[in-house]
GROMACS .gro file of N, CA and C in nm:
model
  420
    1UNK      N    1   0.084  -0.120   0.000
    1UNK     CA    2   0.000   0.000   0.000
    1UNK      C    3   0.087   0.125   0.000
    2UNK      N    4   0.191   0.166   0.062
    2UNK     CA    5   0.263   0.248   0.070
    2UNK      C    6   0.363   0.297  -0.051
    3UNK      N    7   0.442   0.125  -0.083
    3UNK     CA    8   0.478   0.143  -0.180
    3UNK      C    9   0.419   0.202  -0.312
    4UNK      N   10   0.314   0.175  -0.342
    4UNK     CA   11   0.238   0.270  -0.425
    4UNK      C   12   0.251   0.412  -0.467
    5UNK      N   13   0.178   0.473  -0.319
    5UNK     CA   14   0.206   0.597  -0.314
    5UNK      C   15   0.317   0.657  -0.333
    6UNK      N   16   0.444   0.596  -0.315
    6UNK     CA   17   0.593   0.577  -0.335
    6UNK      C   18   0.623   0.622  -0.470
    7UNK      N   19   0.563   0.524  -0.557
    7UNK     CA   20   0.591   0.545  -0.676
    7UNK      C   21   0.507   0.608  -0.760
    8UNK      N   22   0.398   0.630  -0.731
    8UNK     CA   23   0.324   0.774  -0.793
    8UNK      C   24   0.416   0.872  -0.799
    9UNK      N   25   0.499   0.930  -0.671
    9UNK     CA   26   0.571   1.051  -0.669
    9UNK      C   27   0.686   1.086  -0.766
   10UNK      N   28   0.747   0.946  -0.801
   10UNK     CA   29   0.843   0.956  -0.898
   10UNK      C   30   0.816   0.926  -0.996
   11UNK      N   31   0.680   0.978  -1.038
   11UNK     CA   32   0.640   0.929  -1.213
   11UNK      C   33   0.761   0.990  -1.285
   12UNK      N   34   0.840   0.900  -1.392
   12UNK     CA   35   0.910   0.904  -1.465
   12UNK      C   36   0.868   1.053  -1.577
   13UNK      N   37   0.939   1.134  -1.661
   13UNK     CA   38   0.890   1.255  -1.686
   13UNK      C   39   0.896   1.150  -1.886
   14UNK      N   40   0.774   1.137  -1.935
   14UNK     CA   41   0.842   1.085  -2.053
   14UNK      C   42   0.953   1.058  -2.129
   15UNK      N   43   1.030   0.969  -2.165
   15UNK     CA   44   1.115   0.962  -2.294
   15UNK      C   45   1.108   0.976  -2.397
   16UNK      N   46   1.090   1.061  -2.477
   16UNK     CA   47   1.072   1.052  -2.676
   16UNK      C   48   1.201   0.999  -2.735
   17UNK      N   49   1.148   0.886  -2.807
   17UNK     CA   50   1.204   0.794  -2.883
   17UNK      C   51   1.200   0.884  -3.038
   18UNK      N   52   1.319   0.897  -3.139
   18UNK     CA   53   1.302   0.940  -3.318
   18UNK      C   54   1.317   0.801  -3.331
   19UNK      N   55   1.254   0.851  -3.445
   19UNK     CA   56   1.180   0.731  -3.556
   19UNK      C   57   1.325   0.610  -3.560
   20UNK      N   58   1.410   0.707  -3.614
   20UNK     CA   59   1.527   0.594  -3.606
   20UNK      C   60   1.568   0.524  -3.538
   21UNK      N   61   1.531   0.515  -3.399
   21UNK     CA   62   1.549   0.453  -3.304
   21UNK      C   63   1.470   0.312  -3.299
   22UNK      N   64   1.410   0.318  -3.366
   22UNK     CA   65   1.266   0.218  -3.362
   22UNK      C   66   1.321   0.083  -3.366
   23UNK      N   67   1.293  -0.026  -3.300
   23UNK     CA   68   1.368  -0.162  -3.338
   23UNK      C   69   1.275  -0.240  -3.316
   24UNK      N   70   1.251  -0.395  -3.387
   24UNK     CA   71   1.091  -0.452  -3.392
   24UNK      C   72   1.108  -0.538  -3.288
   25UNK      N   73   0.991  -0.543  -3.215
   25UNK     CA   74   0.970  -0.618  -3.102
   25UNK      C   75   0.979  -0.509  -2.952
   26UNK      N   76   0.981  -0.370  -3.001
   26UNK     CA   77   0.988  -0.290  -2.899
   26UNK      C   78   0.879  -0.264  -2.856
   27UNK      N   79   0.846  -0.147  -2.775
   27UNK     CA   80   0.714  -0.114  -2.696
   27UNK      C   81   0.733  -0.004  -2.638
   28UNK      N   82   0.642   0.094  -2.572
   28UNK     CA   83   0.662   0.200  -2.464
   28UNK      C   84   0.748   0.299  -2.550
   29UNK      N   85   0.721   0.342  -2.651
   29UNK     CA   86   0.800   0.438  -2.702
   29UNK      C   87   0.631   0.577  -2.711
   30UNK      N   88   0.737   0.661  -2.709
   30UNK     CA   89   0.690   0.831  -2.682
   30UNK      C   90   0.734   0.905  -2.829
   31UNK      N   91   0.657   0.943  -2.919
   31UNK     CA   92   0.732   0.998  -3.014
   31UNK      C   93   0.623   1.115  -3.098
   32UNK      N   94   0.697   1.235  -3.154
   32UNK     CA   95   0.652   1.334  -3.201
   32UNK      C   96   0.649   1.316  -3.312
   33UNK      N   97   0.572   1.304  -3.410
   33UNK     CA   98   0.571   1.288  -3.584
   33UNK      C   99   0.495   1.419  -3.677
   34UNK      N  100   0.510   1.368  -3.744
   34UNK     CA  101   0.417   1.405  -3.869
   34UNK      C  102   0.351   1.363  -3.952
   35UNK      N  103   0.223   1.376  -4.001
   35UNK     CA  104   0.181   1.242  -4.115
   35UNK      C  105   0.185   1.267  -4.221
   36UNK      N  106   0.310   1.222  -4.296
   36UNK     CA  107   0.362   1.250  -4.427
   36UNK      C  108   0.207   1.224  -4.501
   37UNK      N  109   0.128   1.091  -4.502
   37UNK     CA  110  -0.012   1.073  -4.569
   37UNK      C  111  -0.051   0.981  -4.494
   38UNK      N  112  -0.197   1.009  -4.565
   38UNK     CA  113  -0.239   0.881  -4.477
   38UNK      C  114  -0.420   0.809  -4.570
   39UNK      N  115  -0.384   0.670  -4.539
   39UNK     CA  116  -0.488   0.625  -4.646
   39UNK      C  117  -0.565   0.534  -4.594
   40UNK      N  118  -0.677   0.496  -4.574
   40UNK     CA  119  -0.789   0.423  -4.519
   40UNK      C  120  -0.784   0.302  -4.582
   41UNK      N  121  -0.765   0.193  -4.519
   41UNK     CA  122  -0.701   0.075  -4.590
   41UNK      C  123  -0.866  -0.039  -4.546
   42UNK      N  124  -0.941  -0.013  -4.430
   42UNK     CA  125  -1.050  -0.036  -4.438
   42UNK      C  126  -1.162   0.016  -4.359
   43UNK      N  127  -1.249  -0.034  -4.393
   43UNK     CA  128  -1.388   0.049  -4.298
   43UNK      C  129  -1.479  -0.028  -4.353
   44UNK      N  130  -1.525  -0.085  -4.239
   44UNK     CA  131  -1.646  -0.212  -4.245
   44UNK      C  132  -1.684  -0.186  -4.100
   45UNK      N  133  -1.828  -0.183  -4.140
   45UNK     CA  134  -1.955  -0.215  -3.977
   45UNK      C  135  -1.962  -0.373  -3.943
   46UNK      N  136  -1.931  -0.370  -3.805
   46UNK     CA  137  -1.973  -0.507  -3.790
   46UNK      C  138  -2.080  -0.483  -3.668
   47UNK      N  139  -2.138  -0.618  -3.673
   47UNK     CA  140  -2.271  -0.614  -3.652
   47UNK      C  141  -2.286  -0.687  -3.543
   48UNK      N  142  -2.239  -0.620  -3.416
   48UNK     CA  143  -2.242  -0.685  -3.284
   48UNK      C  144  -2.335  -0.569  -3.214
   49UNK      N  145  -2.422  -0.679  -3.176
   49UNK     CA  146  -2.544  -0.613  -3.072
   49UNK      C  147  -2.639  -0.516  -3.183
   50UNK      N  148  -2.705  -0.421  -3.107
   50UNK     CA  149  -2.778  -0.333  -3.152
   50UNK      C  150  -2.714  -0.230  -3.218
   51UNK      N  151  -2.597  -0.181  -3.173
   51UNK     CA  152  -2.570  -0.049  -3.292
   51UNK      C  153  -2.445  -0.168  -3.345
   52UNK      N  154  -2.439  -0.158  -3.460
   52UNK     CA  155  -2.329  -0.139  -3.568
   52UNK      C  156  -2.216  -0.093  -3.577
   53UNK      N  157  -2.128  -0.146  -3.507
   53UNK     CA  158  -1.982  -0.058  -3.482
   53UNK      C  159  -1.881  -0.033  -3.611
   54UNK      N  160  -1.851   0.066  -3.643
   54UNK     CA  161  -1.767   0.083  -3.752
   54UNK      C  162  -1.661   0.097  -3.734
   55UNK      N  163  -1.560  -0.039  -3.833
   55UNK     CA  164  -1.438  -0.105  -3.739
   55UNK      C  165  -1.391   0.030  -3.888
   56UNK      N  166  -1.256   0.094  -3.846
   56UNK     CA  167  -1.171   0.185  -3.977
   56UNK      C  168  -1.021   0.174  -3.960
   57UNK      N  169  -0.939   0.123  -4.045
   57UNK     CA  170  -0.826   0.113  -4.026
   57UNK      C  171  -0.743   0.221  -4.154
   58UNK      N  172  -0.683   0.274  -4.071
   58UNK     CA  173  -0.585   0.349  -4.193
   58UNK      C  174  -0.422   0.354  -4.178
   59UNK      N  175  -0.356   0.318  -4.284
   59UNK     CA  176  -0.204   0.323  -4.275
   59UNK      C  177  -0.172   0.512  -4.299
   60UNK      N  178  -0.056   0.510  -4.219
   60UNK     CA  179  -0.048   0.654  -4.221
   60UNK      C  180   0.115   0.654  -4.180
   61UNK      N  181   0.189   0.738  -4.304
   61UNK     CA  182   0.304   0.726  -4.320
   61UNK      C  183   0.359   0.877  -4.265
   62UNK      N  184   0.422   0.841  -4.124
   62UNK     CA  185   0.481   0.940  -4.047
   62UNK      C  186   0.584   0.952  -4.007
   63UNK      N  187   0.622   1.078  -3.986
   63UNK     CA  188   0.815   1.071  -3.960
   63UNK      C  189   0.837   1.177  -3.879
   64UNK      N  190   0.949   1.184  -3.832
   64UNK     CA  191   1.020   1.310  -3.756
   64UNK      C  192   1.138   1.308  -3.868
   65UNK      N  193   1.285   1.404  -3.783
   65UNK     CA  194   1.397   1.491  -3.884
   65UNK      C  195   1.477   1.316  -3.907
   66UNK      N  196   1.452   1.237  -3.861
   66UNK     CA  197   1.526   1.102  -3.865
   66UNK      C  198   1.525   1.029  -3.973
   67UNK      N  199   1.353   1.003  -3.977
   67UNK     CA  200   1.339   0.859  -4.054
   67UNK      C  201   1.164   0.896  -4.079
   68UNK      N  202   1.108   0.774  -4.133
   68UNK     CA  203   0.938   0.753  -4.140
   68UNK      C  204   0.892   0.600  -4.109
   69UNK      N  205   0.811   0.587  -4.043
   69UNK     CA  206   0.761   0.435  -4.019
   69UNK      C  207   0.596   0.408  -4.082
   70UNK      N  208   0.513   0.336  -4.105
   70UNK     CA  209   0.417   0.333  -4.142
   70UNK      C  210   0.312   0.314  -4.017
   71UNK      N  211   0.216   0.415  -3.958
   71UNK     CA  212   0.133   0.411  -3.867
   71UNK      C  213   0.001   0.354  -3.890
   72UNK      N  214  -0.049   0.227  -3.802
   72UNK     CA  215  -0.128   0.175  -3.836
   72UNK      C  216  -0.263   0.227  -3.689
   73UNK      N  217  -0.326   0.357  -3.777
   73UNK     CA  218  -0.447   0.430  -3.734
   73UNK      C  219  -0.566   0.349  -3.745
   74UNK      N  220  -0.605   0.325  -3.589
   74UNK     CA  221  -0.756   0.246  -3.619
   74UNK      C  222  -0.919   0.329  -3.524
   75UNK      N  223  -0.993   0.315  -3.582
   75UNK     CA  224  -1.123   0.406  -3.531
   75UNK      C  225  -1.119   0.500  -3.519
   76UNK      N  226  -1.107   0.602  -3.406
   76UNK     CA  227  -1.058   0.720  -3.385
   76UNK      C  228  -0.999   0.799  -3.463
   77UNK      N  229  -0.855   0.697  -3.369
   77UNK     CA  230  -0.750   0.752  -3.414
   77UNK      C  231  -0.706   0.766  -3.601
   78UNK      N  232  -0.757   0.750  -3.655
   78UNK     CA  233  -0.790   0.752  -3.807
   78UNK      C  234  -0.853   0.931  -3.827
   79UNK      N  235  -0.913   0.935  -3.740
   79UNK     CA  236  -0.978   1.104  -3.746
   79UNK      C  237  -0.825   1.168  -3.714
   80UNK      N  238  -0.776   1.145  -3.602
   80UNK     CA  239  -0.655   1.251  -3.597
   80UNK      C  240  -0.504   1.252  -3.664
   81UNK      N  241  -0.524   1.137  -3.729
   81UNK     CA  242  -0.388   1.128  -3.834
   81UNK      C  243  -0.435   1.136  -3.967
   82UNK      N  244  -0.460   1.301  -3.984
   82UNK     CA  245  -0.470   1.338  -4.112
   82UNK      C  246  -0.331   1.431  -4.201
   83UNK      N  247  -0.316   1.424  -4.308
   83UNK     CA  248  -0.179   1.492  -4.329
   83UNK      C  249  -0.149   1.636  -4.329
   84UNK      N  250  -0.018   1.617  -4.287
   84UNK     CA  251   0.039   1.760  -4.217
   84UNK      C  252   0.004   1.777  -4.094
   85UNK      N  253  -0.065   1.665  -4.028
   85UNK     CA  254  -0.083   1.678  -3.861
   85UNK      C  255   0.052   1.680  -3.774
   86UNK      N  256   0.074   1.713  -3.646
   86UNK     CA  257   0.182   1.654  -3.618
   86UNK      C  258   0.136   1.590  -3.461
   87UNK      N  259   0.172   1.506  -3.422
   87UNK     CA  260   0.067   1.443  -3.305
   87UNK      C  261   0.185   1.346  -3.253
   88UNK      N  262   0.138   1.330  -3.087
   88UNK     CA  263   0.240   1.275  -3.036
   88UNK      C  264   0.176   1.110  -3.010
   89UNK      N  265   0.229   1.056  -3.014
   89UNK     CA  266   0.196   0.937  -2.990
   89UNK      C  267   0.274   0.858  -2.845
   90UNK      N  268   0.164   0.795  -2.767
   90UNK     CA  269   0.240   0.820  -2.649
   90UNK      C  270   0.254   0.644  -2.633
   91UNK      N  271   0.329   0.588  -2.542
   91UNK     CA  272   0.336   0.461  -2.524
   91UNK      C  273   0.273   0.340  -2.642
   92UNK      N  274   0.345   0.375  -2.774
   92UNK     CA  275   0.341   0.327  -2.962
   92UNK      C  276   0.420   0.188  -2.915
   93UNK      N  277   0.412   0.094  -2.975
   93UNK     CA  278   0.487  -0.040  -3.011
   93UNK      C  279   0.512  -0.108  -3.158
   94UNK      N  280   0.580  -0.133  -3.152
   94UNK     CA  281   0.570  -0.223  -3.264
   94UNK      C  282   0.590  -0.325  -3.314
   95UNK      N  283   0.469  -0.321  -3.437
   95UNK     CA  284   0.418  -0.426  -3.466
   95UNK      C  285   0.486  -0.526  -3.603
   96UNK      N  286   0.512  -0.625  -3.631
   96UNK     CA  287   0.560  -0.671  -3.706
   96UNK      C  288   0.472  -0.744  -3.825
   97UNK      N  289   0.459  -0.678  -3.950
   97UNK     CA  290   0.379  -0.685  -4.064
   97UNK      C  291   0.461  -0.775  -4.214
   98UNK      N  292   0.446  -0.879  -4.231
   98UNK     CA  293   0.518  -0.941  -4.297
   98UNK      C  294   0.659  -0.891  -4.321
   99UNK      N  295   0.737  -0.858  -4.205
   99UNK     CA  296   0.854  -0.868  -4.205
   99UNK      C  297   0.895  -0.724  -4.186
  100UNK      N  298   0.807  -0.660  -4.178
  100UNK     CA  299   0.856  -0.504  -4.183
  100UNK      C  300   0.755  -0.440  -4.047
  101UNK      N  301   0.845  -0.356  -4.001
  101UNK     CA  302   0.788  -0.248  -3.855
  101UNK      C  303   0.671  -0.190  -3.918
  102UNK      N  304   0.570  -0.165  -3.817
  102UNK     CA  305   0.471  -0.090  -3.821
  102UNK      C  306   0.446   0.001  -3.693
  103UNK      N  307   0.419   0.074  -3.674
  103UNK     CA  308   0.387   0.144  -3.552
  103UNK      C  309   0.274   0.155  -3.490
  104UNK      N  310   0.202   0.127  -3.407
  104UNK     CA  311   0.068   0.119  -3.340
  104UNK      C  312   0.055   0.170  -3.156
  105UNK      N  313  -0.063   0.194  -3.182
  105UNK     CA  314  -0.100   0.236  -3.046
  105UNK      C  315  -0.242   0.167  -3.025
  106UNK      N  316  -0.215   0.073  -2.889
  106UNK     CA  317  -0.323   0.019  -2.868
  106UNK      C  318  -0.416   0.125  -2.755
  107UNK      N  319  -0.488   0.019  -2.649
  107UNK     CA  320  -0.573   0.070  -2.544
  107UNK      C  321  -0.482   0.127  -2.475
  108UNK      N  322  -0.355   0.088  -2.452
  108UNK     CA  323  -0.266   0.146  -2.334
  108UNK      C  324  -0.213   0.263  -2.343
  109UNK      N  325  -0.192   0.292  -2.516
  109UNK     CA  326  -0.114   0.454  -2.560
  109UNK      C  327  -0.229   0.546  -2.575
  110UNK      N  328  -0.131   0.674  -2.658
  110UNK     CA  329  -0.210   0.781  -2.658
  110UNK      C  330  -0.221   0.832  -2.794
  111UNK      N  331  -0.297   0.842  -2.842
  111UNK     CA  332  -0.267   0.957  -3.012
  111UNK      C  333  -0.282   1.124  -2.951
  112UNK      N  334  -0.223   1.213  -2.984
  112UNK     CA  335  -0.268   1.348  -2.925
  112UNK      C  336  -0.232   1.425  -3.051
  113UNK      N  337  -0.294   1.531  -3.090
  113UNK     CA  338  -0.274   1.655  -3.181
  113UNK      C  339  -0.189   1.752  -3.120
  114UNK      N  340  -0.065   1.777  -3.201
  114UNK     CA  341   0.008   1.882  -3.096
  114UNK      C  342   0.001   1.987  -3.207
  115UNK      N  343   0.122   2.084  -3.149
  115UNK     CA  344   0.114   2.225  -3.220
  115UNK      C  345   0.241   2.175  -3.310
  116UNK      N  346   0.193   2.227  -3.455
  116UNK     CA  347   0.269   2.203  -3.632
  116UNK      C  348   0.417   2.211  -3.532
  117UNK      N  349   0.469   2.067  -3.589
  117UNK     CA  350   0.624   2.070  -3.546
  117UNK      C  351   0.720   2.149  -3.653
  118UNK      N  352   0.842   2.194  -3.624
  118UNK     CA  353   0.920   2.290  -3.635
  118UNK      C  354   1.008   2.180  -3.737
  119UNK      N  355   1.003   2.048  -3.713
  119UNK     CA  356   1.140   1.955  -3.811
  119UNK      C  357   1.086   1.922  -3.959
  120UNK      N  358   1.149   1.910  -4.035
  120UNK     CA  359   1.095   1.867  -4.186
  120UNK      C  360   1.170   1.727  -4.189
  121UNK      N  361   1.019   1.671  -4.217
  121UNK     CA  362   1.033   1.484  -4.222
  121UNK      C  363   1.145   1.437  -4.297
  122UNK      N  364   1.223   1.379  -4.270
  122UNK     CA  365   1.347   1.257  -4.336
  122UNK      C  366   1.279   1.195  -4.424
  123UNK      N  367   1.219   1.188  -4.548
  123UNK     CA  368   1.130   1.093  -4.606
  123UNK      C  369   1.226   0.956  -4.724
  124UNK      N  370   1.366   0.997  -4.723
  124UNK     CA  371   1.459   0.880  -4.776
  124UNK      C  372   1.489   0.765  -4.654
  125UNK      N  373   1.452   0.768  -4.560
  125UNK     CA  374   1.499   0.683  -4.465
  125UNK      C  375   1.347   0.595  -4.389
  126UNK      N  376   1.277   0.504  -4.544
  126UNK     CA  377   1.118   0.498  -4.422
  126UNK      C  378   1.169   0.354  -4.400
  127UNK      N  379   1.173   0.342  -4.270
  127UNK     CA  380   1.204   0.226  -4.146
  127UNK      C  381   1.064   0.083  -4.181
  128UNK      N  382   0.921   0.110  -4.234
  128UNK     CA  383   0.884   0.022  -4.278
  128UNK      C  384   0.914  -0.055  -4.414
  129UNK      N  385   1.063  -0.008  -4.452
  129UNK     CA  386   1.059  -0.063  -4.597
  129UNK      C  387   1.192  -0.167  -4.560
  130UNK      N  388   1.260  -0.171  -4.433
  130UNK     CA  389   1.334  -0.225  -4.406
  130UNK      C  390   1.289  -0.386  -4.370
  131UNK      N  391   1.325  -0.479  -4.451
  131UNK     CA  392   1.262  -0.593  -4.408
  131UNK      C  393   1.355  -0.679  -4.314
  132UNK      N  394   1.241  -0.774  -4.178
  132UNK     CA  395   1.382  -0.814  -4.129
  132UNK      C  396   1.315  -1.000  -4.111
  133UNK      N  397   1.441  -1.043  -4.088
  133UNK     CA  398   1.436  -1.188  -4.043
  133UNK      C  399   1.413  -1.239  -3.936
  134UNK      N  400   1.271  -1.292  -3.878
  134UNK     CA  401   1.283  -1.320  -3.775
  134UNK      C  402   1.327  -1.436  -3.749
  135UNK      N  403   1.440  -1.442  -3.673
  135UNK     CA  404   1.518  -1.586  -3.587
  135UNK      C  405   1.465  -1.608  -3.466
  136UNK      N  406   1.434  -1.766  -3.435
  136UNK     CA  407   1.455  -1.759  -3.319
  136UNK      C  408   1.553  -1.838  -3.224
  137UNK      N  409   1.646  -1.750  -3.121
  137UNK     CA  410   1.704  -1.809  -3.088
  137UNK      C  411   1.697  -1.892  -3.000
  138UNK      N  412   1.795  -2.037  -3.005
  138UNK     CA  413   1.749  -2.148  -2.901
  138UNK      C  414   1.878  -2.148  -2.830
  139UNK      N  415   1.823  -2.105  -2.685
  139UNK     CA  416   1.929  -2.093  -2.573
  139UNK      C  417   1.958  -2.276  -2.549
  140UNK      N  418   2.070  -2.284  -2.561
  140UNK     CA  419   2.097  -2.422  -2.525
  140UNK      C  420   2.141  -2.465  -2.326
   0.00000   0.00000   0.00000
């Protein structure tokens, strides 16, 4: 019980992670972007219960002065990653898409609209085009 209160006091002050930093199989990253574009890859109602929920997924290709990763915007968050936004994305992971990083924010992160960032996007360096091998290693 104490301990708790303990560690409320020293909430950690965020880390922001650049794009380049990104490595697959990570998590808990903090990062400021931009959405170079962004394109609605689907939108279908499904039909649980009485209202009709409309599931919307959109890929949305965002970057800081580093690099660009491909952001995979769903419901909502599809409203606030429109292009030329710049929005922070708070506790992002990523996701691994036939071999290449994706960036996502589930229930646990944050999408936020911030004020037009000051960096002009790296757009030769996009981090989802990097394909990788997954191994797995067997500790003997």
């Amino acid at each position: 019980f104490l301990l708790m209160a303990e560690a409320k006091s020293t909430m950690r002050k965020p880390v922001f992670t650049k794009v380049d930093q990104l490595r697959p199989g990570t998590s808990g990253h903090n990062l400021t972007v931009k959405v170079v574009s962004a394109k609605t890859v689907l939108q279908k109602g499904r039909p649980d219960g009485p209202q009709v929920r409309q599931m919307r997924i959109s890929e949305c290709l965002v970057g800081d002065e580093t690099g660009t990763i491909v952001f995979t915007a769903r419901n909502e968050q599809v409203d606030l990653m429109q292009t030329d936004a710049t929005v922070i994305l708070r506790n992002a992971k990523i996701d691994m898409f036939k071999g290449s990083m994706r960036l996502a924010v589930d229930k646990w992160g944050r999408v936020e609209l911030t004020e037009p960032a000051s960096f002009a996007v790296k757009e030769d360096n996009n981090l989802s085009l990097v394909e990788y091998e997954l191994v797995n290693v067997v500790e003997e």
